[in-house]
Amino acid sequence: MPKKRISWKEVYITFGVIGYIVWMVDMTIAAPFDLFDIGNPQKEGLPEITLFGIIPSCLSVIYLNLYEKNRKWFLVILFFILSLTLEWLTTKVGLMKHWNILWSSPVHFIAYAFYLPWHLKFIRRN
């Protein structure tokens, strides 16, 4: 996908920040309360790296690359559905166990509707 509306600096910052946030939420909330298991719960591996470090960051970068104020709600709904579909698929193939996509629905909505646009404004302001 061609880079349209964000700079390489914004891509790198977004990729790192989103990956960091997702890992921190997993380590501070999901893991201690054993909310779900990914792959083999006894060891970390490629599924965790992919699901926590790569996929959310890639979706965030793509969202911001396509983001325009006049198409905001269309993109919010599109990426909200895409994110929930990806989570649903990971539960159906058995990668994520004991998970309900309704738990993450508000997080996805807030991320796409409010956090990511603010995040981009914050990067551009500094």
mmCIF file of N, CA and C in Angstrom:
data_model
loop_
_atom_site.group_PDB
_atom_site.id
_atom_site.type_symbol
_atom_site.label_atom_id
_atom_site.label_comp_id
_atom_site.label_asym_id
_atom_site.label_seq_id
_atom_site.Cartn_x
_atom_site.Cartn_y
_atom_site.Cartn_z
ATOM 1 N N MET A 1 0.834 -1.161 0.000
ATOM 2 C CA MET A 1 0.000 0.000 0.000
ATOM 3 C C MET A 1 0.889 1.239 0.000
ATOM 4 N N PRO A 2 0.623 2.165 -0.899
ATOM 5 C CA PRO A 2 1.447 3.373 -0.924
ATOM 6 C C PRO A 2 1.198 4.247 0.305
ATOM 7 N N LYS A 3 2.260 4.883 0.739
ATOM 8 C CA LYS A 3 2.168 5.805 1.868
ATOM 9 C C LYS A 3 1.447 7.054 1.371
ATOM 10 N N LYS A 4 0.302 7.391 1.981
ATOM 11 C CA LYS A 4 -0.508 8.496 1.495
ATOM 12 C C LYS A 4 -0.469 9.716 2.403
ATOM 13 N N ARG A 5 -0.862 9.542 3.641
ATOM 14 C CA ARG A 5 -1.106 10.690 4.497
ATOM 15 C C ARG A 5 -0.204 10.769 5.722
ATOM 16 N N ILE A 6 0.671 9.820 5.911
ATOM 17 C CA ILE A 6 1.558 9.873 7.070
ATOM 18 C C ILE A 6 3.006 9.717 6.617
ATOM 19 N N SER A 7 3.892 10.317 7.384
ATOM 20 C CA SER A 7 5.319 10.256 7.060
ATOM 21 C C SER A 7 5.919 8.971 7.616
ATOM 22 N N TRP A 8 7.155 8.693 7.199
ATOM 23 C CA TRP A 8 7.841 7.509 7.733
ATOM 24 C C TRP A 8 8.041 7.634 9.235
ATOM 25 N N LYS A 9 8.313 8.849 9.698
ATOM 26 C CA LYS A 9 8.465 9.073 11.144
ATOM 27 C C LYS A 9 7.178 8.682 11.873
ATOM 28 N N GLU A 10 6.034 9.082 11.328
ATOM 29 C CA GLU A 10 4.744 8.754 11.942
ATOM 30 C C GLU A 10 4.464 7.254 11.893
ATOM 31 N N VAL A 11 4.909 6.600 10.824
ATOM 32 C CA VAL A 11 4.761 5.142 10.724
ATOM 33 C C VAL A 11 5.559 4.467 11.832
ATOM 34 N N TYR A 12 6.831 4.843 11.975
ATOM 35 C CA TYR A 12 7.693 4.213 12.977
ATOM 36 C C TYR A 12 7.197 4.464 14.400
ATOM 37 N N ILE A 13 6.813 5.699 14.683
ATOM 38 C CA ILE A 13 6.335 6.020 16.032
ATOM 39 C C ILE A 13 5.053 5.256 16.335
ATOM 40 N N THR A 14 4.117 5.253 15.395
ATOM 41 C CA THR A 14 2.843 4.555 15.602
ATOM 42 C C THR A 14 3.066 3.067 15.791
ATOM 43 N N PHE A 15 3.901 2.468 14.952
ATOM 44 C CA PHE A 15 4.163 1.035 15.055
ATOM 45 C C PHE A 15 4.716 0.687 16.434
ATOM 46 N N GLY A 16 5.676 1.470 16.890
ATOM 47 C CA GLY A 16 6.285 1.202 18.190
ATOM 48 C C GLY A 16 5.358 1.462 19.357
ATOM 49 N N VAL A 17 4.649 2.572 19.332
ATOM 50 C CA VAL A 17 3.767 2.933 20.446
ATOM 51 C C VAL A 17 2.619 1.940 20.571
ATOM 52 N N ILE A 18 1.978 1.598 19.472
ATOM 53 C CA ILE A 18 0.849 0.658 19.531
ATOM 54 C C ILE A 18 1.332 -0.720 19.976
ATOM 55 N N GLY A 19 2.444 -1.177 19.436
ATOM 56 C CA GLY A 19 2.994 -2.458 19.869
ATOM 57 C C GLY A 19 3.301 -2.467 21.354
ATOM 58 N N TYR A 20 3.888 -1.380 21.841
ATOM 59 C CA TYR A 20 4.213 -1.268 23.266
ATOM 60 C C TYR A 20 2.945 -1.282 24.125
ATOM 61 N N ILE A 21 1.944 -0.501 23.743
ATOM 62 C CA ILE A 21 0.695 -0.446 24.518
ATOM 63 C C ILE A 21 0.044 -1.819 24.589
ATOM 64 N N VAL A 22 -0.025 -2.507 23.458
ATOM 65 C CA VAL A 22 -0.677 -3.824 23.437
ATOM 66 C C VAL A 22 0.081 -4.815 24.322
ATOM 67 N N TRP A 23 1.414 -4.821 24.252
ATOM 68 C CA TRP A 23 2.200 -5.718 25.111
ATOM 69 C C TRP A 23 2.009 -5.381 26.584
ATOM 70 N N MET A 24 1.992 -4.084 26.919
ATOM 71 C CA MET A 24 1.827 -3.686 28.320
ATOM 72 C C MET A 24 0.454 -4.084 28.852
ATOM 73 N N VAL A 25 -0.581 -3.908 28.050
ATOM 74 C CA VAL A 25 -1.923 -4.316 28.481
ATOM 75 C C VAL A 25 -1.956 -5.824 28.696
ATOM 76 N N ASP A 26 -1.331 -6.559 27.797
ATOM 77 C CA ASP A 26 -1.299 -8.014 27.962
ATOM 78 C C ASP A 26 -0.573 -8.409 29.243
ATOM 79 N N MET A 27 0.576 -7.799 29.495
ATOM 80 C CA MET A 27 1.372 -8.187 30.663
ATOM 81 C C MET A 27 0.771 -7.716 31.976
ATOM 82 N N THR A 28 0.070 -6.581 31.980
ATOM 83 C CA THR A 28 -0.443 -6.038 33.239
ATOM 84 C C THR A 28 -1.885 -6.430 33.541
ATOM 85 N N ILE A 29 -2.667 -6.734 32.519
ATOM 86 C CA ILE A 29 -4.077 -7.062 32.748
ATOM 87 C C ILE A 29 -4.405 -8.490 32.331
ATOM 88 N N ALA A 30 -4.122 -8.828 31.082
ATOM 89 C CA ALA A 30 -4.553 -10.129 30.553
ATOM 90 C C ALA A 30 -3.821 -11.301 31.203
ATOM 91 N N ALA A 31 -2.509 -11.219 31.300
ATOM 92 C CA ALA A 31 -1.741 -12.345 31.855
ATOM 93 C C ALA A 31 -2.008 -12.576 33.349
ATOM 94 N N PRO A 32 -1.950 -11.547 34.193
ATOM 95 C CA PRO A 32 -2.181 -11.806 35.620
ATOM 96 C C PRO A 32 -3.572 -12.359 35.939
ATOM 97 N N PHE A 33 -4.569 -11.934 35.185
ATOM 98 C CA PHE A 33 -5.931 -12.407 35.439
ATOM 99 C C PHE A 33 -6.299 -13.610 34.576
ATOM 100 N N ASP A 34 -5.338 -14.092 33.788
ATOM 101 C CA ASP A 34 -5.530 -15.263 32.924
ATOM 102 C C ASP A 34 -6.817 -15.142 32.102
ATOM 103 N N LEU A 35 -6.944 -14.000 31.409
ATOM 104 C CA LEU A 35 -8.151 -13.745 30.625
ATOM 105 C C LEU A 35 -8.253 -14.634 29.399
ATOM 106 N N PHE A 36 -7.108 -14.975 28.812
ATOM 107 C CA PHE A 36 -7.121 -15.837 27.638
ATOM 108 C C PHE A 36 -5.751 -16.461 27.458
ATOM 109 N N ASP A 37 -5.703 -17.501 26.649
ATOM 110 C CA ASP A 37 -4.444 -18.166 26.319
ATOM 111 C C ASP A 37 -4.230 -18.074 24.820
ATOM 112 N N ILE A 38 -2.992 -17.843 24.448
ATOM 113 C CA ILE A 38 -2.631 -17.824 23.035
ATOM 114 C C ILE A 38 -1.660 -18.960 22.808
ATOM 115 N N GLY A 39 -2.020 -19.839 21.887
ATOM 116 C CA GLY A 39 -1.152 -20.972 21.601
ATOM 117 C C GLY A 39 -0.933 -21.808 22.847
ATOM 118 N N ASN A 40 0.314 -22.142 23.103
ATOM 119 C CA ASN A 40 0.679 -22.912 24.289
ATOM 120 C C ASN A 40 0.901 -21.937 25.441
ATOM 121 N N PRO A 41 0.079 -21.988 26.500
ATOM 122 C CA PRO A 41 0.216 -21.008 27.581
ATOM 123 C C PRO A 41 1.513 -21.142 28.375
ATOM 124 N N GLN A 42 2.255 -22.226 28.189
ATOM 125 C CA GLN A 42 3.494 -22.435 28.936
ATOM 126 C C GLN A 42 4.692 -21.715 28.325
ATOM 127 N N LYS A 43 4.569 -21.278 27.068
ATOM 128 C CA LYS A 43 5.716 -20.609 26.452
ATOM 129 C C LYS A 43 5.260 -19.532 25.481
ATOM 130 N N GLU A 44 6.076 -18.501 25.397
ATOM 131 C CA GLU A 44 5.832 -17.410 24.460
ATOM 132 C C GLU A 44 6.425 -17.796 23.117
ATOM 133 N N GLY A 45 5.902 -17.216 22.059
ATOM 134 C CA GLY A 45 6.442 -17.551 20.759
ATOM 135 C C GLY A 45 5.897 -16.674 19.657
ATOM 136 N N LEU A 46 5.957 -17.194 18.452
ATOM 137 C CA LEU A 46 5.544 -16.447 17.272
ATOM 138 C C LEU A 46 4.094 -15.978 17.322
ATOM 139 N N PRO A 47 3.142 -16.782 17.818
ATOM 140 C CA PRO A 47 1.760 -16.270 17.877
ATOM 141 C C PRO A 47 1.628 -14.991 18.707
ATOM 142 N N GLU A 48 2.326 -14.916 19.833
ATOM 143 C CA GLU A 48 2.253 -13.730 20.673
ATOM 144 C C GLU A 48 2.873 -12.526 19.974
ATOM 145 N N ILE A 49 4.023 -12.737 19.371
ATOM 146 C CA ILE A 49 4.684 -11.644 18.654
ATOM 147 C C ILE A 49 3.779 -11.121 17.555
ATOM 148 N N THR A 50 3.163 -12.029 16.811
ATOM 149 C CA THR A 50 2.289 -11.635 15.708
ATOM 150 C C THR A 50 1.037 -10.932 16.219
ATOM 151 N N LEU A 51 0.357 -11.536 17.188
ATOM 152 C CA LEU A 51 -0.920 -10.988 17.651
ATOM 153 C C LEU A 51 -0.783 -9.727 18.488
ATOM 154 N N PHE A 52 0.306 -9.560 19.197
ATOM 155 C CA PHE A 52 0.463 -8.383 20.047
ATOM 156 C C PHE A 52 1.366 -7.327 19.425
ATOM 157 N N GLY A 53 2.429 -7.739 18.783
ATOM 158 C CA GLY A 53 3.413 -6.779 18.308
ATOM 159 C C GLY A 53 3.239 -6.323 16.884
ATOM 160 N N ILE A 54 2.665 -7.165 16.035
ATOM 161 C CA ILE A 54 2.644 -6.842 14.608
ATOM 162 C C ILE A 54 1.255 -6.459 14.103
ATOM 163 N N ILE A 55 0.254 -7.295 14.329
ATOM 164 C CA ILE A 55 -1.067 -7.050 13.736
ATOM 165 C C ILE A 55 -1.693 -5.735 14.217
ATOM 166 N N PRO A 56 -1.774 -5.457 15.528
ATOM 167 C CA PRO A 56 -2.376 -4.176 15.935
ATOM 168 C C PRO A 56 -1.606 -2.965 15.401
ATOM 169 N N SER A 57 -0.280 -3.068 15.379
ATOM 170 C CA SER A 57 0.535 -1.968 14.872
ATOM 171 C C SER A 57 0.301 -1.751 13.384
ATOM 172 N N CYS A 58 0.243 -2.836 12.622
ATOM 173 C CA CYS A 58 -0.008 -2.721 11.178
ATOM 174 C C CYS A 58 -1.384 -2.135 10.899
ATOM 175 N N LEU A 59 -2.396 -2.618 11.607
ATOM 176 C CA LEU A 59 -3.747 -2.075 11.415
ATOM 177 C C LEU A 59 -3.790 -0.584 11.754
ATOM 178 N N SER A 60 -3.082 -0.177 12.791
ATOM 179 C CA SER A 60 -3.059 1.235 13.184
ATOM 180 C C SER A 60 -2.381 2.098 12.131
ATOM 181 N N VAL A 61 -1.272 1.624 11.600
ATOM 182 C CA VAL A 61 -0.559 2.376 10.563
ATOM 183 C C VAL A 61 -1.413 2.482 9.300
ATOM 184 N N ILE A 62 -2.039 1.389 8.901
ATOM 185 C CA ILE A 62 -2.900 1.417 7.710
ATOM 186 C C ILE A 62 -4.077 2.362 7.934
ATOM 187 N N TYR A 63 -4.682 2.295 9.110
ATOM 188 C CA TYR A 63 -5.804 3.186 9.432
ATOM 189 C C TYR A 63 -5.379 4.650 9.311
ATOM 190 N N LEU A 64 -4.265 5.008 9.929
ATOM 191 C CA LEU A 64 -3.814 6.400 9.876
ATOM 192 C C LEU A 64 -3.395 6.807 8.474
ATOM 193 N N ASN A 65 -2.892 5.872 7.688
ATOM 194 C CA ASN A 65 -2.511 6.174 6.314
ATOM 195 C C ASN A 65 -3.738 6.515 5.466
ATOM 196 N N LEU A 66 -4.864 5.916 5.778
ATOM 197 C CA LEU A 66 -6.102 6.165 5.036
ATOM 198 C C LEU A 66 -6.968 7.251 5.671
ATOM 199 N N TYR A 67 -6.630 7.662 6.885
ATOM 200 C CA TYR A 67 -7.483 8.546 7.675
ATOM 201 C C TYR A 67 -7.657 9.920 7.037
ATOM 202 N N GLU A 68 -8.903 10.315 6.911
ATOM 203 C CA GLU A 68 -9.297 11.673 6.535
ATOM 204 C C GLU A 68 -10.489 12.035 7.401
ATOM 205 N N LYS A 69 -10.574 13.278 7.823
ATOM 206 C CA LYS A 69 -11.677 13.667 8.711
ATOM 207 C C LYS A 69 -13.041 13.420 8.076
ATOM 208 N N ASN A 70 -13.159 13.649 6.778
ATOM 209 C CA ASN A 70 -14.471 13.481 6.146
ATOM 210 C C ASN A 70 -14.850 12.009 5.965
ATOM 211 N N ARG A 71 -13.912 11.084 6.142
ATOM 212 C CA ARG A 71 -14.198 9.643 6.056
ATOM 213 C C ARG A 71 -13.978 8.938 7.394
ATOM 214 N N LYS A 72 -13.864 9.690 8.458
ATOM 215 C CA LYS A 72 -13.496 9.125 9.757
ATOM 216 C C LYS A 72 -14.422 7.987 10.178
ATOM 217 N N TRP A 73 -15.721 8.215 10.190
ATOM 218 C CA TRP A 73 -16.637 7.209 10.732
ATOM 219 C C TRP A 73 -16.742 5.990 9.841
ATOM 220 N N PHE A 74 -16.598 6.174 8.546
ATOM 221 C CA PHE A 74 -16.550 5.020 7.648
ATOM 222 C C PHE A 74 -15.343 4.152 7.988
ATOM 223 N N LEU A 75 -14.183 4.785 8.163
ATOM 224 C CA LEU A 75 -12.961 4.041 8.493
ATOM 225 C C LEU A 75 -13.028 3.426 9.886
ATOM 226 N N VAL A 76 -13.623 4.137 10.836
ATOM 227 C CA VAL A 76 -13.774 3.579 12.188
ATOM 228 C C VAL A 76 -14.575 2.286 12.120
ATOM 229 N N ILE A 77 -15.705 2.321 11.430
ATOM 230 C CA ILE A 77 -16.556 1.126 11.321
ATOM 231 C C ILE A 77 -15.837 0.018 10.564
ATOM 232 N N LEU A 78 -15.174 0.362 9.463
ATOM 233 C CA LEU A 78 -14.456 -0.631 8.662
ATOM 234 C C LEU A 78 -13.364 -1.325 9.480
ATOM 235 N N PHE A 79 -12.531 -0.559 10.158
ATOM 236 C CA PHE A 79 -11.431 -1.143 10.922
ATOM 237 C C PHE A 79 -11.921 -1.818 12.200
ATOM 238 N N PHE A 80 -12.996 -1.329 12.769
ATOM 239 C CA PHE A 80 -13.620 -1.987 13.915
ATOM 240 C C PHE A 80 -14.074 -3.388 13.516
ATOM 241 N N ILE A 81 -14.774 -3.483 12.399
ATOM 242 C CA ILE A 81 -15.242 -4.788 11.909
ATOM 243 C C ILE A 81 -14.062 -5.677 11.534
ATOM 244 N N LEU A 82 -13.056 -5.114 10.876
ATOM 245 C CA LEU A 82 -11.870 -5.884 10.496
ATOM 246 C C LEU A 82 -11.158 -6.439 11.733
ATOM 247 N N SER A 83 -10.989 -5.623 12.751
ATOM 248 C CA SER A 83 -10.316 -6.068 13.977
ATOM 249 C C SER A 83 -11.093 -7.171 14.676
ATOM 250 N N LEU A 84 -12.400 -6.996 14.776
ATOM 251 C CA LEU A 84 -13.218 -8.028 15.422
ATOM 252 C C LEU A 84 -13.232 -9.313 14.604
ATOM 253 N N THR A 85 -13.230 -9.188 13.288
ATOM 254 C CA THR A 85 -13.184 -10.377 12.429
ATOM 255 C C THR A 85 -11.879 -11.136 12.628
ATOM 256 N N LEU A 86 -10.770 -10.417 12.696
ATOM 257 C CA LEU A 86 -9.478 -11.070 12.930
ATOM 258 C C LEU A 86 -9.445 -11.757 14.293
ATOM 259 N N GLU A 87 -9.987 -11.118 15.315
ATOM 260 C CA GLU A 87 -10.050 -11.755 16.634
ATOM 261 C C GLU A 87 -10.941 -12.988 16.606
ATOM 262 N N TRP A 88 -12.076 -12.875 15.953
ATOM 263 C CA TRP A 88 -12.996 -14.008 15.852
ATOM 264 C C TRP A 88 -12.314 -15.185 15.164
ATOM 265 N N LEU A 89 -11.563 -14.897 14.083
ATOM 266 C CA LEU A 89 -10.850 -15.968 13.376
ATOM 267 C C LEU A 89 -9.803 -16.628 14.269
ATOM 268 N N THR A 90 -9.099 -15.839 15.067
ATOM 269 C CA THR A 90 -8.087 -16.442 15.948
ATOM 270 C C THR A 90 -8.726 -17.330 17.009
ATOM 271 N N THR A 91 -9.937 -16.996 17.437
ATOM 272 C CA THR A 91 -10.620 -17.883 18.389
ATOM 273 C C THR A 91 -11.142 -19.131 17.690
ATOM 274 N N LYS A 92 -11.607 -18.985 16.458
ATOM 275 C CA LYS A 92 -12.155 -20.137 15.734
ATOM 276 C C LYS A 92 -11.081 -21.160 15.373
ATOM 277 N N VAL A 93 -9.879 -20.709 15.054
ATOM 278 C CA VAL A 93 -8.807 -21.653 14.723
ATOM 279 C C VAL A 93 -8.103 -22.168 15.979
ATOM 280 N N GLY A 94 -8.512 -21.678 17.141
ATOM 281 C CA GLY A 94 -7.968 -22.177 18.396
ATOM 282 C C GLY A 94 -6.716 -21.474 18.874
ATOM 283 N N LEU A 95 -6.332 -20.393 18.219
ATOM 284 C CA LEU A 95 -5.130 -19.680 18.646
ATOM 285 C C LEU A 95 -5.379 -18.911 19.944
ATOM 286 N N MET A 96 -6.521 -18.236 20.028
ATOM 287 C CA MET A 96 -6.912 -17.559 21.271
ATOM 288 C C MET A 96 -7.998 -18.388 21.939
ATOM 289 N N LYS A 97 -7.721 -18.796 23.154
ATOM 290 C CA LYS A 97 -8.667 -19.628 23.895
ATOM 291 C C LYS A 97 -9.281 -18.817 25.039
ATOM 292 N N HIS A 98 -10.527 -19.096 25.355
ATOM 293 C CA HIS A 98 -11.237 -18.441 26.464
ATOM 294 C C HIS A 98 -11.415 -16.944 26.227
ATOM 295 N N TRP A 99 -11.640 -16.543 24.995
ATOM 296 C CA TRP A 99 -11.774 -15.120 24.690
ATOM 297 C C TRP A 99 -13.124 -14.851 24.061
ATOM 298 N N ASN A 100 -13.680 -13.702 24.383
ATOM 299 C CA ASN A 100 -14.930 -13.247 23.797
ATOM 300 C C ASN A 100 -14.654 -11.903 23.135
ATOM 301 N N ILE A 101 -14.953 -11.779 21.854
ATOM 302 C CA ILE A 101 -14.623 -10.537 21.146
ATOM 303 C C ILE A 101 -15.414 -9.343 21.670
ATOM 304 N N LEU A 102 -16.488 -9.580 22.382
ATOM 305 C CA LEU A 102 -17.240 -8.459 22.959
ATOM 306 C C LEU A 102 -16.420 -7.722 24.011
ATOM 307 N N TRP A 103 -15.469 -8.400 24.639
ATOM 308 C CA TRP A 103 -14.622 -7.755 25.638
ATOM 309 C C TRP A 103 -13.723 -6.693 25.013
ATOM 310 N N SER A 104 -13.268 -6.935 23.803
ATOM 311 C CA SER A 104 -12.349 -5.987 23.176
ATOM 312 C C SER A 104 -13.053 -4.985 22.267
ATOM 313 N N SER A 105 -14.338 -5.150 22.036
ATOM 314 C CA SER A 105 -15.069 -4.239 21.147
ATOM 315 C C SER A 105 -14.955 -2.775 21.566
ATOM 316 N N PRO A 106 -15.175 -2.435 22.843
ATOM 317 C CA PRO A 106 -15.034 -1.024 23.226
ATOM 318 C C PRO A 106 -13.611 -0.498 23.029
ATOM 319 N N VAL A 107 -12.624 -1.349 23.254
ATOM 320 C CA VAL A 107 -11.229 -0.930 23.088
ATOM 321 C C VAL A 107 -10.945 -0.602 21.629
ATOM 322 N N HIS A 108 -11.385 -1.461 20.724
ATOM 323 C CA HIS A 108 -11.184 -1.196 19.297
ATOM 324 C C HIS A 108 -11.884 0.090 18.876
ATOM 325 N N PHE A 109 -13.112 0.262 19.323
ATOM 326 C CA PHE A 109 -13.859 1.462 18.944
ATOM 327 C C PHE A 109 -13.156 2.721 19.441
ATOM 328 N N ILE A 110 -12.758 2.733 20.697
ATOM 329 C CA ILE A 110 -12.077 3.903 21.264
ATOM 330 C C ILE A 110 -10.749 4.151 20.555
ATOM 331 N N ALA A 111 -10.026 3.089 20.249
ATOM 332 C CA ALA A 111 -8.731 3.242 19.572
ATOM 333 C C ALA A 111 -8.898 3.896 18.209
ATOM 334 N N TYR A 112 -9.826 3.396 17.406
ATOM 335 C CA TYR A 112 -9.999 3.934 16.053
ATOM 336 C C TYR A 112 -10.712 5.281 16.038
ATOM 337 N N ALA A 113 -11.693 5.463 16.893
ATOM 338 C CA ALA A 113 -12.483 6.696 16.862
ATOM 339 C C ALA A 113 -11.775 7.866 17.534
ATOM 340 N N PHE A 114 -11.018 7.595 18.596
ATOM 341 C CA PHE A 114 -10.470 8.693 19.380
ATOM 342 C C PHE A 114 -8.955 8.648 19.563
ATOM 343 N N TYR A 115 -8.411 7.493 19.974
ATOM 344 C CA TYR A 115 -6.988 7.461 20.311
ATOM 345 C C TYR A 115 -6.089 7.690 19.094
ATOM 346 N N LEU A 116 -6.298 6.946 18.020
ATOM 347 C CA LEU A 116 -5.388 7.068 16.874
ATOM 348 C C LEU A 116 -5.419 8.457 16.228
ATOM 349 N N PRO A 117 -6.591 9.086 16.035
ATOM 350 C CA PRO A 117 -6.552 10.468 15.521
ATOM 351 C C PRO A 117 -5.810 11.421 16.465
ATOM 352 N N TRP A 118 -6.017 11.261 17.781
ATOM 353 C CA TRP A 118 -5.294 12.095 18.741
ATOM 354 C C TRP A 118 -3.795 11.812 18.672
ATOM 355 N N HIS A 119 -3.436 10.537 18.597
ATOM 356 C CA HIS A 119 -2.039 10.110 18.509
ATOM 357 C C HIS A 119 -1.347 10.794 17.327
ATOM 358 N N LEU A 120 -2.006 10.821 16.176
ATOM 359 C CA LEU A 120 -1.425 11.451 14.984
ATOM 360 C C LEU A 120 -1.274 12.958 15.189
ATOM 361 N N LYS A 121 -2.283 13.600 15.761
ATOM 362 C CA LYS A 121 -2.183 15.041 16.047
ATOM 363 C C LYS A 121 -1.032 15.316 17.009
ATOM 364 N N PHE A 122 -0.878 14.475 18.016
ATOM 365 C CA PHE A 122 0.189 14.651 18.997
ATOM 366 C C PHE A 122 1.565 14.544 18.342
ATOM 367 N N ILE A 123 1.746 13.558 17.474
ATOM 368 C CA ILE A 123 3.035 13.402 16.782
ATOM 369 C C ILE A 123 3.316 14.630 15.929
ATOM 370 N N ARG A 124 2.320 15.089 15.207
ATOM 371 C CA ARG A 124 2.519 16.224 14.296
ATOM 372 C C ARG A 124 2.729 17.533 15.047
ATOM 373 N N ARG A 125 2.204 17.624 16.244
ATOM 374 C CA ARG A 125 2.358 18.851 17.026
ATOM 375 C C ARG A 125 3.790 19.021 17.512
ATOM 376 N N ASN A 126 4.479 17.918 17.758
ATOM 377 C CA ASN A 126 5.832 17.988 18.327
ATOM 378 C C ASN A 126 6.876 17.914 17.280
#
